Amino acid sequence: MATRTEPGNNRRAQTHDSHHDHHHKHDHSRPKVTRRRIIWLIVGVVGIGALLAVRPILSGGSVTLPNQAQDLLTLAISVVVESLPFVILGIALSIVVQAWLPNDLLQRYLPKNPVLRRFFISLFGIALPVCECGNVPLARGLITQGFTVSESMTFLIAAPIINPVTIITTHAAFGFDDGILVARILGGLAIANIVGWLFSLHRKPHELLTPAFAAQCERGEEEHGTRWGKSIDIFVRETSVIMPALFIGALVAGAVQVAVPRDVLVSLGSNPLWSVLAMMVLAFVIAVCSSVDAFFILPFASTFLPGSIVTFLVFGPIIDIKMLAIMRTTFTTKTLLQLTVIVGLLSALLGLVVNVLA
């Protein structure tokens, strides 16, 4: 039997739904600043602030620490000092992409063909003078804007290698000697596109992401509100995720550098195979920013073969302790293990080829 609905009740129901929708939209317009985010934001900011505050104390010699502890703090501080400006710039660019640009602006002019599309995405870094740390929040922003996971990975791998600052500093350090600069640029682009293609074959790309970030991407499609409100939300969200990862990654990188003797790595420099592997290990533990890594590795050029130098310059900006800690905010551990193996094999192959041709 049909139930009769009175006009008054129907109007009240509509009014209730209208109020419900209004509150629902109003809730979406508020920045989603949760207690957990605030806690992690405080942890990251306080941790990084503490490292920076310790720097003048260590340099002034007013406090004496055991040598290993002092080396650990010094190395961790250097990682933070190199990375922090680019992380902040990356977060700012991520806010611009997610909150201020039209959703389809970046995708509007990209080719439809997946291979060509990823290739053009791998060139985004030319216009972005951001090192690898700052590219992580920007890559996260691309995913929330509708780019696929594989496209975001392609950008993430290529951008720190082909950004203009990296190219200029690499040329300043090596010029065109032994093809190091050319091999770095072309090799980095090739590896980025190969990795993007391999991960594009994954049948369930959302499983490559951490559950928290995958859920965030789904919520992002429903978010409304002012651009300023969304900007604040993105800033708090990205800072609360990236800053603690940078702090922890810097400490781990410093600890590993103290524990691993460089003399062992340097002794392998003249062997075509072992020199490549040694440089991969060095790049992994040093965690130096891509904008200055060419000057860091320049003194090793007289000891190590050119291919191993190229391997360092290609592998390091993609895979190191600090980057894995930061990328873990976005990708699952399994994804990062797969990424490390693929990039490691391709970087080693590139280094061996350069050693043969040089």
XYZ file of C-alpha atoms in Angstrom:
358
model
C 0.000 0.000 0.000
C 1.380 3.389 -0.961
C 2.191 5.765 1.845
C 0.776 9.240 1.538
C 3.199 12.059 2.047
C 1.825 15.343 3.242
C 3.088 18.489 1.580
C 4.175 19.955 4.901
C 6.192 16.907 5.821
C 7.758 16.889 2.374
C 8.772 20.534 2.713
C 10.242 19.865 6.157
C 12.182 16.939 4.717
C 13.464 19.120 1.898
C 14.384 21.836 4.369
C 16.197 19.299 6.529
C 18.051 17.946 3.487
C 18.900 21.477 2.446
C 20.335 22.237 5.889
C 22.169 18.914 5.847
C 23.664 19.668 2.440
C 24.576 23.166 3.598
C 26.384 21.829 6.652
C 27.976 19.101 4.538
C 29.364 21.668 2.114
C 30.345 23.935 4.962
C 32.326 21.107 6.533
C 34.134 20.526 3.251
C 35.039 24.195 3.058
C 36.903 24.027 6.352
C 40.541 23.025 6.377
C 40.723 19.482 7.683
C 43.267 20.185 10.410
C 43.133 17.100 12.603
C 44.868 16.620 15.919
C 47.115 13.956 14.419
C 48.298 16.333 11.706
C 49.015 19.030 14.254
C 51.061 16.587 16.347
C 53.148 15.453 13.367
C 53.528 19.047 12.225
C 54.898 19.976 15.651
C 57.209 16.938 15.658
C 58.619 17.832 12.254
C 59.005 21.556 12.872
C 60.445 21.139 16.375
C 62.811 18.376 15.233
C 64.144 20.358 12.288
C 64.257 23.522 14.389
C 66.285 21.702 17.039
C 68.813 20.518 14.455
C 69.184 24.021 13.061
C 69.517 25.457 16.579
C 72.302 22.999 17.391
C 74.300 24.060 14.332
C 75.833 27.282 15.765
C 76.537 25.491 19.042
C 78.530 22.784 17.270
C 80.372 25.239 15.033
C 81.189 27.482 17.978
C 82.789 24.663 19.928
C 81.009 25.633 23.142
C 79.741 22.073 23.578
C 81.948 19.016 23.207
C 80.346 15.785 22.052
C 81.809 12.395 21.181
C 83.195 12.456 17.646
C 80.604 10.081 16.223
C 77.705 11.981 17.786
C 79.061 15.282 16.500
C 79.566 13.832 13.016
C 76.034 12.425 13.024
C 74.500 15.768 13.976
C 76.683 17.688 11.521
C 75.745 15.400 8.640
C 72.051 15.417 9.569
C 72.062 19.211 9.769
C 73.711 19.478 6.347
C 70.965 17.298 4.840
C 68.280 19.507 6.396
C 69.963 22.762 5.347
C 70.270 21.573 1.741
C 66.768 20.143 1.537
C 64.531 22.447 3.571
C 64.319 25.400 1.125
C 63.379 23.064 -1.710
C 60.842 21.222 0.435
C 59.139 24.518 1.258
C 59.221 25.522 -2.413
C 57.788 22.137 -3.371
C 54.923 22.514 -0.897
C 54.217 25.997 -2.263
C 54.115 24.670 -5.830
C 51.882 21.816 -4.703
C 49.450 24.356 -3.234
C 49.450 26.295 -6.507
C 48.771 23.140 -8.532
C 46.010 21.828 -6.265
C 44.243 24.998 -5.150
C 44.887 27.748 -7.669
C 45.267 26.188 -11.103
C 42.229 24.892 -13.004
C 41.965 21.132 -12.614
C 42.607 20.401 -16.264
C 45.171 23.118 -17.020
C 48.250 20.886 -16.890
C 46.511 18.007 -18.632
C 44.846 20.096 -21.325
C 47.925 20.340 -23.531
C 49.405 16.886 -22.931
C 49.256 14.227 -25.669
C 46.681 11.475 -25.362
C 49.190 8.758 -26.172
C 50.407 7.380 -22.794
C 54.050 7.061 -23.863
C 54.256 10.587 -25.279
C 52.268 11.885 -22.335
C 54.747 10.461 -19.817
C 57.656 11.794 -21.875
C 56.302 15.342 -21.749
C 55.588 14.944 -18.030
C 59.208 13.906 -17.530
C 60.182 17.309 -18.954
C 58.187 19.261 -16.347
C 61.319 19.531 -14.226
C 62.946 21.878 -16.739
C 60.648 24.629 -15.499
C 60.933 23.710 -11.813
C 64.217 24.510 -10.013
C 63.336 22.125 -7.176
C 65.493 19.290 -5.865
C 64.188 15.794 -5.225
C 62.793 16.501 -1.741
C 60.605 19.340 -2.946
C 59.302 17.247 -5.818
C 57.563 14.772 -3.502
C 54.796 17.154 -2.339
C 54.475 18.377 -5.919
C 54.123 14.801 -7.183
C 51.470 14.198 -4.531
C 49.658 17.255 -5.823
C 49.740 15.916 -9.373
C 48.100 12.676 -8.259
C 45.335 14.531 -6.437
C 44.791 16.551 -9.620
C 44.079 13.430 -11.646
C 47.480 12.359 -12.932
C 48.099 8.626 -12.726
C 50.530 7.109 -10.254
C 52.904 6.097 -13.047
C 52.851 9.629 -14.471
C 53.626 11.055 -11.054
C 56.528 8.619 -10.688
C 57.859 9.630 -14.094
C 57.884 13.258 -13.008
C 59.349 12.442 -9.593
C 62.308 10.570 -11.086
C 63.124 12.911 -13.960
C 62.540 16.311 -12.357
C 65.550 16.528 -10.004
C 67.924 15.432 -12.776
C 66.795 17.771 -15.537
C 65.938 20.840 -13.495
C 68.016 23.838 -14.631
C 69.964 24.221 -11.382
C 71.143 20.606 -11.549
C 72.158 20.932 -15.193
C 74.086 24.152 -14.541
C 75.950 22.790 -11.511
C 76.775 19.514 -13.278
C 78.183 21.452 -16.228
C 80.141 23.704 -13.877
C 81.680 20.651 -12.216
C 82.379 18.417 -15.224
C 81.718 20.420 -18.377
C 81.269 17.928 -21.198
C 84.142 15.705 -20.061
C 83.599 11.961 -20.566
C 79.973 12.605 -21.498
C 78.972 12.768 -17.823
C 76.527 15.657 -18.239
C 74.866 14.229 -21.356
C 74.686 10.742 -19.858
C 73.092 12.129 -16.712
C 70.369 14.017 -18.574
C 69.556 11.371 -21.179
C 69.973 8.503 -18.730
C 67.728 10.168 -16.165
C 65.003 10.771 -18.742
C 65.272 7.200 -20.020
C 65.067 5.680 -16.537
C 62.111 7.896 -15.601
C 60.136 6.873 -18.672
C 60.988 3.183 -18.337
C 59.901 3.201 -14.688
C 56.722 5.068 -15.593
C 55.927 2.525 -18.295
C 56.556 -0.447 -15.993
C 54.331 0.900 -13.226
C 51.642 1.843 -15.749
C 51.196 -1.896 -16.316
C 50.007 -2.364 -12.729
C 46.373 -3.463 -12.767
C 45.489 -1.753 -9.489
C 47.564 1.439 -9.352
C 45.853 2.650 -6.169
C 47.571 -0.231 -4.367
C 50.906 1.446 -5.086
C 49.889 4.249 -2.727
C 49.666 4.181 1.031
C 46.069 3.706 2.219
C 46.105 7.122 3.887
C 47.181 8.958 0.740
C 44.838 6.936 -1.487
C 41.949 7.910 0.793
C 43.111 11.523 0.703
C 43.022 11.482 -3.105
C 39.448 10.199 -3.034
C 38.406 12.876 -0.558
C 40.141 15.505 -2.645
C 37.695 14.945 -5.473
C 34.833 15.957 -3.165
C 36.425 18.973 -1.512
C 34.859 22.384 -1.925
C 35.373 25.750 -0.318
C 37.544 28.776 -0.849
C 40.959 28.560 -2.419
C 42.541 30.081 0.666
C 40.882 27.502 2.899
C 42.056 24.709 0.644
C 45.557 26.219 0.544
C 45.758 26.201 4.339
C 44.546 22.616 4.428
C 47.139 21.520 1.861
C 49.926 23.394 3.660
C 49.157 21.779 7.013
C 48.652 18.366 5.431
C 51.845 18.357 3.366
C 53.983 19.956 6.067
C 52.765 17.502 8.701
C 53.682 14.625 6.389
C 56.923 15.818 4.789
C 58.668 17.592 7.698
C 58.779 14.603 10.085
C 59.957 12.397 7.215
C 62.735 14.877 6.399
C 63.779 15.049 10.057
C 63.886 11.261 10.462
C 65.516 10.746 7.070
C 68.245 13.275 7.874
C 69.062 11.554 11.167
C 69.166 8.119 9.546
C 71.331 9.406 6.689
C 73.745 10.939 9.183
C 73.891 7.743 11.237
C 74.573 5.551 8.211
C 77.311 7.865 6.954
C 79.011 7.637 10.334
C 78.718 3.842 10.330
C 79.896 3.183 6.746
C 83.614 3.922 6.204
C 84.264 5.769 2.951
C 87.730 4.263 2.604
C 86.145 0.933 1.733
C 84.126 2.514 -1.055
C 87.039 4.521 -2.438
C 89.214 1.406 -2.676
C 86.802 0.008 -5.281
C 87.000 3.004 -7.610
C 89.137 1.538 -10.400
C 87.053 -1.574 -11.037
C 84.415 -1.086 -13.795
C 81.753 -3.102 -11.961
C 82.575 -2.537 -8.307
C 83.067 1.194 -8.831
C 79.480 1.449 -10.102
C 78.106 -0.520 -7.165
C 80.234 1.451 -4.700
C 78.902 4.736 -6.050
C 75.334 3.492 -5.735
C 75.969 2.703 -2.078
C 77.632 6.077 -1.574
C 74.719 7.905 -3.222
C 72.263 5.986 -1.067
C 73.912 6.839 2.245
C 75.138 10.374 1.507
C 71.676 11.673 0.524
C 73.044 14.901 -0.934
C 70.725 17.249 -2.829
C 70.744 16.937 -6.626
C 71.475 20.637 -7.037
C 74.901 20.259 -5.394
C 75.747 16.565 -5.781
C 78.016 17.228 -8.783
C 80.357 19.330 -6.643
C 80.271 16.713 -3.898
C 81.327 13.901 -6.222
C 83.850 15.946 -8.231
C 86.844 15.061 -5.977
C 86.113 11.364 -6.609
C 86.390 11.811 -10.384
C 90.151 11.246 -10.321
C 89.694 7.916 -8.530
C 86.462 6.522 -9.965
C 85.596 5.692 -13.557
C 83.195 8.029 -15.448
C 80.406 5.449 -15.507
C 80.398 5.202 -11.731
C 80.179 9.002 -11.466
C 77.164 8.961 -13.794
C 75.579 6.211 -11.710
C 75.991 8.344 -8.596
C 74.468 11.379 -10.322
C 71.472 9.405 -11.620
C 70.769 6.980 -8.781
C 71.237 9.422 -5.894
C 68.501 11.943 -6.769
C 65.990 9.111 -7.079
C 66.927 6.644 -4.364
C 68.621 7.565 -1.103
C 67.789 7.213 2.573
C 66.228 10.642 2.855
C 64.133 10.257 -0.311
C 62.826 6.840 0.697
C 61.721 8.267 4.038
C 59.892 11.112 2.301
C 58.421 8.953 -0.478
C 57.103 6.529 2.143
C 54.495 9.197 2.913
C 52.998 8.479 -0.505
C 54.001 5.009 -1.715
C 53.835 1.650 0.036
C 56.965 -0.141 1.201
C 56.483 -2.776 -1.497
C 56.280 -0.081 -4.160
C 59.468 1.561 -2.916
C 61.302 -1.766 -2.875
C 60.273 -2.397 -6.470
C 61.238 1.145 -7.425
C 64.643 0.794 -5.751
C 65.422 -2.469 -7.545
C 64.342 -1.176 -10.961
C 66.161 2.143 -10.656
C 69.219 0.400 -9.225
C 69.462 -2.051 -12.120
C 68.919 0.643 -14.748
C 71.414 3.021 -13.109
C 74.031 0.277 -12.885
C 73.459 -0.637 -16.530
C 73.850 3.009 -17.522
C 77.099 3.256 -15.581
C 78.505 0.103 -17.158
C 77.624 1.346 -20.649
C 79.360 4.674 -19.985
C 82.425 2.834 -18.667
C 82.588 0.813 -21.872
C 82.138 3.831 -24.146
C 84.273 6.323 -22.207
